[in-house]
Amino acid sequence: MRALSIKALENGKHVLCEKPMALSYPDAIRMIEASKKNNRFFMEAFWTRFNPSIKEVLQQVKNGAIGDVKYINADFAFRGSETENQRLFDKNLGGGALFDIGVYPLFLSYILLGNPKEIIAKAIKHKNDIDLQTSMILQYESAQSILHASIVSDSEMKAVIAGSKGRIELNSPWFVADGYSLSINNEKEAVISLPVLGKGYSHEIMECHNCIRNSQIESEFWSHQNCLDLSKIVEEIKSQIKLPF
């Protein structure tokens, strides 16, 4: 994706690059530099960032609805097949849990709490060295995120954001949530329904169109810096679990 994205930018094309945008942090830097040098729009395709529920939950947290965020729990897991989902298990194509789906719970922690002070990650590996499942703890000044990704087992794919006054639960599957619930002091205050357009990609596409029409080279909702920050977090986990990319 790095080489093709840079070539497109160099040839005057705007780029929406499928997440994760790169298999290494240095490559992510090169892609952002190409966007700036050629004055062309570039964004990592983190469609979840434009999901109506995610946008509203972020605003709820910023407004102090649940107090100070203390704990995030999010996972993304399913049973993949080496015969039916060969790409997932292909080392040469960046396969494995972290890069395919682990970036989602990491993304949620990042947009709510920013860059962590410390990361602890452990993985169970395939014989070809990709990660089959990875668990991660992100440590912040006064909060922790417990995150998990797997391509060999199922999960409920829920996300919980707990604060000093209450909690928010995103509907499953949380990365394309169609609503959420808000509880204050263990009492359910509201159940919000926010259906997505189509399969959920439309919101991201509309943002890209708006940015390009306004001659922007990045989105304020998922900026170049956001892309780089998340890539750096993933790079640290990649190093800890010794992925071969």
XYZ file of C-alpha atoms in Angstrom, residues 127-210:
84
model
C 3.879 -21.422 12.726
C 4.701 -18.812 10.078
C 5.160 -16.146 12.808
C 2.040 -14.007 12.324
C -0.073 -13.403 15.439
C -3.218 -15.499 15.787
C -4.381 -13.557 18.816
C -2.951 -10.598 20.672
C -3.898 -9.037 23.998
C -2.844 -5.513 24.878
C -2.820 -3.265 27.930
C -2.437 0.450 27.332
C -1.418 2.351 30.447
C -2.296 6.031 30.865
C -1.766 8.473 33.716
C -5.058 7.550 35.402
C -6.676 5.044 33.035
C -6.128 1.670 31.424
C -7.362 0.044 28.235
C -7.685 -3.741 28.005
C -7.846 -4.742 24.351
C -7.894 -7.988 22.390
C -7.857 -9.224 18.798
C -8.109 -12.763 17.447
C -8.567 -14.551 14.134
C -9.021 -17.972 15.759
C -11.909 -17.421 18.218
C -15.157 -15.492 18.490
C -16.077 -12.669 20.852
C -19.129 -10.501 21.497
C -17.260 -7.532 19.977
C -18.527 -5.077 22.558
C -16.844 -1.910 23.724
C -17.194 -0.424 27.195
C -15.992 3.033 28.208
C -16.132 3.472 31.981
C -15.640 6.748 33.776
C -15.737 8.205 37.276
C -19.486 8.944 36.978
C -20.825 6.346 34.563
C -20.270 4.175 31.524
C -21.038 3.928 27.835
C -21.529 0.661 25.980
C -21.369 0.673 22.192
C -23.710 -1.768 20.460
C -22.105 -4.889 19.026
C -20.268 -5.027 16.730
C -18.948 -1.817 18.221
C -16.756 -0.783 15.276
C -19.891 -0.312 13.164
C -22.264 0.400 16.045
C -25.828 1.469 15.331
C -26.213 2.997 18.780
C -25.072 2.937 22.391
C -26.304 3.012 25.973
C -25.396 5.522 28.672
C -25.495 4.653 32.372
C -24.863 7.032 35.272
C -24.174 5.615 38.749
C -25.287 2.176 37.556
C -28.665 3.519 36.423
C -29.384 3.351 32.692
C -30.092 6.892 31.551
C -30.513 6.451 27.825
C -30.457 3.963 24.970
C -29.544 5.779 21.773
C -30.194 4.482 18.250
C -28.019 5.885 15.460
C -28.368 3.752 12.310
C -25.546 3.840 9.779
C -25.900 4.558 6.084
C -25.589 1.366 4.067
C -22.850 -0.808 5.531
C -21.293 2.193 7.253
C -18.694 3.238 4.695
C -20.814 6.117 3.377
C -19.901 8.404 6.283
C -16.202 8.081 5.508
C -16.779 8.639 1.792
C -18.749 11.831 2.460
C -15.931 13.164 4.622
C -13.402 12.495 1.856
C -15.582 14.315 -0.679
C -15.980 17.285 1.647
